Coordinates of C-alpha atoms in Angstrom, one line a residue:
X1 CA 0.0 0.0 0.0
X2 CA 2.8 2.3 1.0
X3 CA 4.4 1.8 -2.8
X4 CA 1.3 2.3 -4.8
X5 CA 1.0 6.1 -2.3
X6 CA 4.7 6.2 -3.8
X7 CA 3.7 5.7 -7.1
X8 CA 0.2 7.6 -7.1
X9 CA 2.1 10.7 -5.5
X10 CA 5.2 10.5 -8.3
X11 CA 2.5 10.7 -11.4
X12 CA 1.0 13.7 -9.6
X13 CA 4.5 15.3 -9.4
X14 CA 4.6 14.7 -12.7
X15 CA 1.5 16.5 -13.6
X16 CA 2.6 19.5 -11.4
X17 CA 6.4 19.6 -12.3
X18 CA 4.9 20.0 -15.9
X19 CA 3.2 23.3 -14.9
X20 CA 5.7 24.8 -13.2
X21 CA 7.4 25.5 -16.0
X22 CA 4.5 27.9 -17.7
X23 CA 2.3 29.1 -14.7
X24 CA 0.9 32.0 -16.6
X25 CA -1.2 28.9 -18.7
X26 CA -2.9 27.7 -15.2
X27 CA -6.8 28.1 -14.8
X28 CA -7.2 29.6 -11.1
X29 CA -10.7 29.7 -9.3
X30 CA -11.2 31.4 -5.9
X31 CA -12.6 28.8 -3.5
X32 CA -12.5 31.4 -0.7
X33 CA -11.0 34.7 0.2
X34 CA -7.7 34.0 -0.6
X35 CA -8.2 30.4 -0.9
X36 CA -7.8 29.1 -4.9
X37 CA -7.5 25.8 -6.7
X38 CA -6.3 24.9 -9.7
X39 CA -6.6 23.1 -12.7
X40 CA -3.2 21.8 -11.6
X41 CA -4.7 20.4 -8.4
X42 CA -7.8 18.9 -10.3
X43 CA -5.4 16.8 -12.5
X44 CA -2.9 16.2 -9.9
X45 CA -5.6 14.8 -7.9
X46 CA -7.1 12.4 -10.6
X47 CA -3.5 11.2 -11.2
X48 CA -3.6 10.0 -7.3
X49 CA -7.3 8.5 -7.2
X50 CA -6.6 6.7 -10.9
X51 CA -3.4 5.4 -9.4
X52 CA -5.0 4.4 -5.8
X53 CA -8.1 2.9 -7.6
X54 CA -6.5 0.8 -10.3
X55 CA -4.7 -1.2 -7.0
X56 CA -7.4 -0.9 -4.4
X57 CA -11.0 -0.9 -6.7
X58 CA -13.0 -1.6 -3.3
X59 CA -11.3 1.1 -1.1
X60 CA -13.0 4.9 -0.4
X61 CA -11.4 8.0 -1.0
X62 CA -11.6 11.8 0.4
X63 CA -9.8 14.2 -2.1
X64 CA -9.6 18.0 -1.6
X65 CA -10.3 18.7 -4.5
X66 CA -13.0 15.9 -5.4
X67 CA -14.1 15.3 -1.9
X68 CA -15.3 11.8 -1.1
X69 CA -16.2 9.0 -3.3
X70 CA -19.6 7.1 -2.9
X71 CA -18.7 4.2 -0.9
X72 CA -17.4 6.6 1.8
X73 CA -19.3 5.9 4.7
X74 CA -18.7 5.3 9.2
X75 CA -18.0 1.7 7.8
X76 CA -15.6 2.0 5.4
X77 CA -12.4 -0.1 6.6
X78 CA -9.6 2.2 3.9
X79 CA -9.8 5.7 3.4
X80 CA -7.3 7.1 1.5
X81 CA -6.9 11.1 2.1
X82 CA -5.5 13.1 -0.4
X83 CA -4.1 16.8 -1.1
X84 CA -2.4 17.1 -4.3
X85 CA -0.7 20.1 -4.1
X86 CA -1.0 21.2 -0.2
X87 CA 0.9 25.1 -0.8
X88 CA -1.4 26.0 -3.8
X89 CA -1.1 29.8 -3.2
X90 CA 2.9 29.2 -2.9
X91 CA 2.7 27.0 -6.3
X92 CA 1.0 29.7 -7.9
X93 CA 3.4 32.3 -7.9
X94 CA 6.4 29.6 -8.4
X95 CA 7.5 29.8 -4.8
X96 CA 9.1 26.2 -4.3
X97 CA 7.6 25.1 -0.8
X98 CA 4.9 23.0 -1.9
X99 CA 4.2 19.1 -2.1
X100 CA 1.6 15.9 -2.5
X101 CA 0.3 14.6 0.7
X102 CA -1.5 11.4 0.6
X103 CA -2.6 8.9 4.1
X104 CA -4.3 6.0 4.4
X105 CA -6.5 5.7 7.3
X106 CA -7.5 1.9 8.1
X107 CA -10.4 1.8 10.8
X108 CA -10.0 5.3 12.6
X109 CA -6.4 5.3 12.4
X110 CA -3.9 7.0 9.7
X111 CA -1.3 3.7 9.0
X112 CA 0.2 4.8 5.7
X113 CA 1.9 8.3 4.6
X114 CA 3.5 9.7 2.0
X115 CA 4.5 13.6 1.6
X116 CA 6.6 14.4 -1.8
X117 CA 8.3 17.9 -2.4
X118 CA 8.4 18.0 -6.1
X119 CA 10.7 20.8 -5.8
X120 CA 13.8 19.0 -3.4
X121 CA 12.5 15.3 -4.6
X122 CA 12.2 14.6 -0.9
X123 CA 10.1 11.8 -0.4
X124 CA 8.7 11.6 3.4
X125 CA 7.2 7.9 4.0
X126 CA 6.1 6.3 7.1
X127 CA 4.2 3.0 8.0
X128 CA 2.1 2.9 11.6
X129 CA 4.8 1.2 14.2
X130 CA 7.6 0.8 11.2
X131 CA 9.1 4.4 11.9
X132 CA 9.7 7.5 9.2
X133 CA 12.1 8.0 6.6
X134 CA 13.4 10.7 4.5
X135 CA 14.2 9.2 1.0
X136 CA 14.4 5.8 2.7
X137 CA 16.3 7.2 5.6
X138 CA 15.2 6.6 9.2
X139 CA 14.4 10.0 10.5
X140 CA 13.8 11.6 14.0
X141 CA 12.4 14.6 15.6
X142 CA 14.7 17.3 17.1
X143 CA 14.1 17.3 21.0
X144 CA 15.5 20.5 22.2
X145 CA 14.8 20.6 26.4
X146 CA 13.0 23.3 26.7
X147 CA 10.5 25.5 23.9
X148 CA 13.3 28.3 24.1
X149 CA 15.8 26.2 22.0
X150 CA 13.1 26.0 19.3
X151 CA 12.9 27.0 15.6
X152 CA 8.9 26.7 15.1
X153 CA 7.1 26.4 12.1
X154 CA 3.3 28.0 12.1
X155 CA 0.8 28.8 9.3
X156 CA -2.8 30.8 9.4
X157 CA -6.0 30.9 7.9
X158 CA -6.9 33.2 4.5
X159 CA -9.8 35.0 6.4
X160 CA -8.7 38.4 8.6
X161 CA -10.2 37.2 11.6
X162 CA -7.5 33.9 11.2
X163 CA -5.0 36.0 10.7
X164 CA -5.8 38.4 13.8
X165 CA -6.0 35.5 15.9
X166 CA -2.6 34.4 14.6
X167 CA -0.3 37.5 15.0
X168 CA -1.2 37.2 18.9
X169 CA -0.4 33.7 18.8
X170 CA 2.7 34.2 16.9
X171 CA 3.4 37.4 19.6
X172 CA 3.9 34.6 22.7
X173 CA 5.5 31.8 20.9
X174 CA 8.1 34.5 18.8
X175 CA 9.2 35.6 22.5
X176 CA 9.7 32.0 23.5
X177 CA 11.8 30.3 21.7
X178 CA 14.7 30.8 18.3
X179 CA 12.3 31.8 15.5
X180 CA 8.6 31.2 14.3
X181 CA 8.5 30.7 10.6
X182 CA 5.3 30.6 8.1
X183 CA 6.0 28.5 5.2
X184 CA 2.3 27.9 3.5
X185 CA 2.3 24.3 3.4
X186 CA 1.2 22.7 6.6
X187 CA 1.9 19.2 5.3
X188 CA 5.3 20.2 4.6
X189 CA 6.0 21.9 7.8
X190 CA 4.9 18.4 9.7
X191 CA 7.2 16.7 7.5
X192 CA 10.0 19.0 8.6
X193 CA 9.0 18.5 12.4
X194 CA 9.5 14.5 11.7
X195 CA 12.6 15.6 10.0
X196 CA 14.4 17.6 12.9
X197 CA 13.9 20.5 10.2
X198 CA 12.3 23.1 12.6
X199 CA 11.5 21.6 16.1
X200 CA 7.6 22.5 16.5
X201 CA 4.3 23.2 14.2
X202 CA 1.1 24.9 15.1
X203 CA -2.0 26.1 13.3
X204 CA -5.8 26.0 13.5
X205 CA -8.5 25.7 11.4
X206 CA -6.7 23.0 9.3
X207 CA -8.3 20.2 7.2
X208 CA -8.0 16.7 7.6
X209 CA -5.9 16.2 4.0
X210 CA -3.9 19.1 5.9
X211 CA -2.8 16.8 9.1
X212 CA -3.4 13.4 8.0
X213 CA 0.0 11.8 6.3
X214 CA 2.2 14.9 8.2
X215 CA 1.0 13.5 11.7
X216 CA 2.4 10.0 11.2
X217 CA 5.1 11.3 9.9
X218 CA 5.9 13.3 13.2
X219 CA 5.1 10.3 15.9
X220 CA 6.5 7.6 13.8
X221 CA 9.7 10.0 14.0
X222 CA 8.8 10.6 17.9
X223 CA 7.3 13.2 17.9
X224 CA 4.0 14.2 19.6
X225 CA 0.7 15.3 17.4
X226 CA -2.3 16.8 19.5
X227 CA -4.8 19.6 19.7
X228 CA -4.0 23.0 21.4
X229 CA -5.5 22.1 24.5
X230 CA -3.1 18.9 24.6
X231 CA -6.1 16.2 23.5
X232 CA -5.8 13.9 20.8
X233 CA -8.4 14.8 18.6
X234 CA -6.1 17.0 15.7
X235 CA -8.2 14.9 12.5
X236 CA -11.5 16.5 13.3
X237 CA -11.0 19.3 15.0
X238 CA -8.0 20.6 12.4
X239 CA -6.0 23.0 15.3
X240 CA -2.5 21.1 15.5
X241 CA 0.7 21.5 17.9
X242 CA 3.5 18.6 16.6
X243 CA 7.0 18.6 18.3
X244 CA 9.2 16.6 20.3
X245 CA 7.8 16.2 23.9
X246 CA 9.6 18.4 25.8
X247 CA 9.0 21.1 23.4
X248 CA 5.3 19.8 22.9
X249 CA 4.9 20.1 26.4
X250 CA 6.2 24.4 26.1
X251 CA 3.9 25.0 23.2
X252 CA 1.0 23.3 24.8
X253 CA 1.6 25.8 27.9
X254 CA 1.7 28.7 25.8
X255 CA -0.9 28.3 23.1
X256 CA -3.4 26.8 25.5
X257 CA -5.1 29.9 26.0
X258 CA -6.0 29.6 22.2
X259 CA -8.0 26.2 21.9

C-alpha cells in the first residue's frame, strides 16, 4: 500500500512539475477569500485516485479537490486522504515550498503516509509502528529541552479574523523560543518537524488532507501530534501543535489559551 502512495504521488509530481514550467497557462478559481485551486490540483488529484483505484478498486477515497467518493461511509475499513498540491497559493506564484500529501486511514487510524516535495525530490514515508524516513532514511524529531531552544514552524487561515488570531499567537510563541516561521504548506512543515527541520508546528482551522499523512510522519519519528489544548483529537477538530515532547509540552503551555 505504501508503494502504490509512492507511485500515485510521483505521477501527480509529474503533472505539477509540468506546470511549473508555464504558470501564466494555469486556470485559477477562488474557493475562498484568498483560498484558490487549480486546474493543476484537479489533474494532480485524478492522477492520485486513478493510481489508488486501479490497485485498491474496493477502497473509499476523500480528495480536496474531489471530496469523497460514494462508498465513503462510518463503515468504510480504507480511506485514502488526499491533497495534491498542499501550498497552492505558494505553487502559484512559483514559490518552491509545496508538495503531495497522501494517508491511508484503516479503521479510525492513519497507517500509511507519503508527503513528496516536487521541488527538493524529498520523499517523506512512514508506516504505523515501522518508523519515518526521509528518502528511505530513518528519521527523528529534534528534541530541544525546553521551547526556548526552538525554531517553530506555524501557518494561518486566509480569512482576517485567522490571521488576527494568529499574530497574537505568533506574539507569545516568537518571545519564547529561536524563531517562528510561516512557510504555506502545513503538510510540509509536519514533514520538517518528523525531519528535525524546525522543532515544533502549530496552526488552527486545518483540514483533515492538511494533518493526516504529516502527523504519522511526526510520531513515527517521535514526535507528539495533539490539539491545542493537549487532547488527541487534531483529524477532526484541524488545530495542530506537533514537536518533540519536551518542546510539545512548552507550546501546549503557551498556546493553550488559544484552543
Amino acid at each position: 500500500m505504501l508503494n502504490t502512495a509512492i507511485k500515485a504521488a510521483r505521477r501527480a509530481a509529474t503533472v505539477i512539475n509540468r506546470a511549473s514550467f508555464d504558470l501564466d497557462r494555469i486556470t485559477v478559481s477562488e474557493k475562498s477569500h484568498n483560498n484558490f485551486v487549480t486546474d493543476i490540483d484537479q489533474a494532480a488529484e485524478q492522477a492520485i485516485v486513478e493510481t489508488l483505484l486501479k490497485a485498491y478498486p474496493d477502497h473509499a477515497i476523500l480528495g480536496e479537490e474531489s471530496g469523497p467518493t460514494a462508498n465513503l461511509n462510518d463503515d468504510s475499513e480504507y480511506v485514502w486522504i488526499i491533497d495534491p498540491i498542499d501550498g497552492t497559493t505558494n505553487f502559484l506564484h512559483g514559490y518552491p515550498n509545496y508538495c503531495v500529501s497522501i494517508a491511508l486511514q484503516q479503521r479510525g487510524v492513519i497507517t500509511q503516509a507519503v508527503i513528496y516535495d516536487p521541488v527538493r525530490n524529498d520523499l517523506f514515508t512512514a508506516t504505523k509502528g515501522a518508523g519515518a524516513y526521509l528518502n528511505e532514511k530513518r528519521i527523528r524529531v529534534r528534541n530541544p529541552d525546553r521551547i526556548n531552544k526552538a525554531l517553530i514552524g506555524s501557518g494561518h487561515g486566509t480569512e482576517p479574523r485567522d490571521l488576527a488570531e494568529y499574530l497574537r499567537m505568533y506574539e507569545v510563541v516568537a518571545a519564547r523560543c529561536h524563531g517562528v516561521r510561516s512557510s504555506g504548506s502545513a503538510a510540509l512543515e509536519l514533514a520538517n518537524v518528523a525531519a528535525g527541520r524546525v522543532d515544533g508546528f502549530f496552526e488552527k482551522g486545518l483540514k483533515i488532507w492538511d494533518i493526516a499523512a504529516g502527523s504519522l510522519l511526526v510520531t513515527e519519528a517521535g514526535g507528539i501530534v495533539g490539539e491545542f489544548s493537549g487532547e488527541s483529537e487534531y483529524l477532526n477538530k484541524g488545530d495542530v501543535i506537533a514537536a518533540g515532547p519536551k518542546v510539545f509540552a512548552g507550546m501546549v503551555a503557551v498556546l493553550k489559551p488559544f484552543a
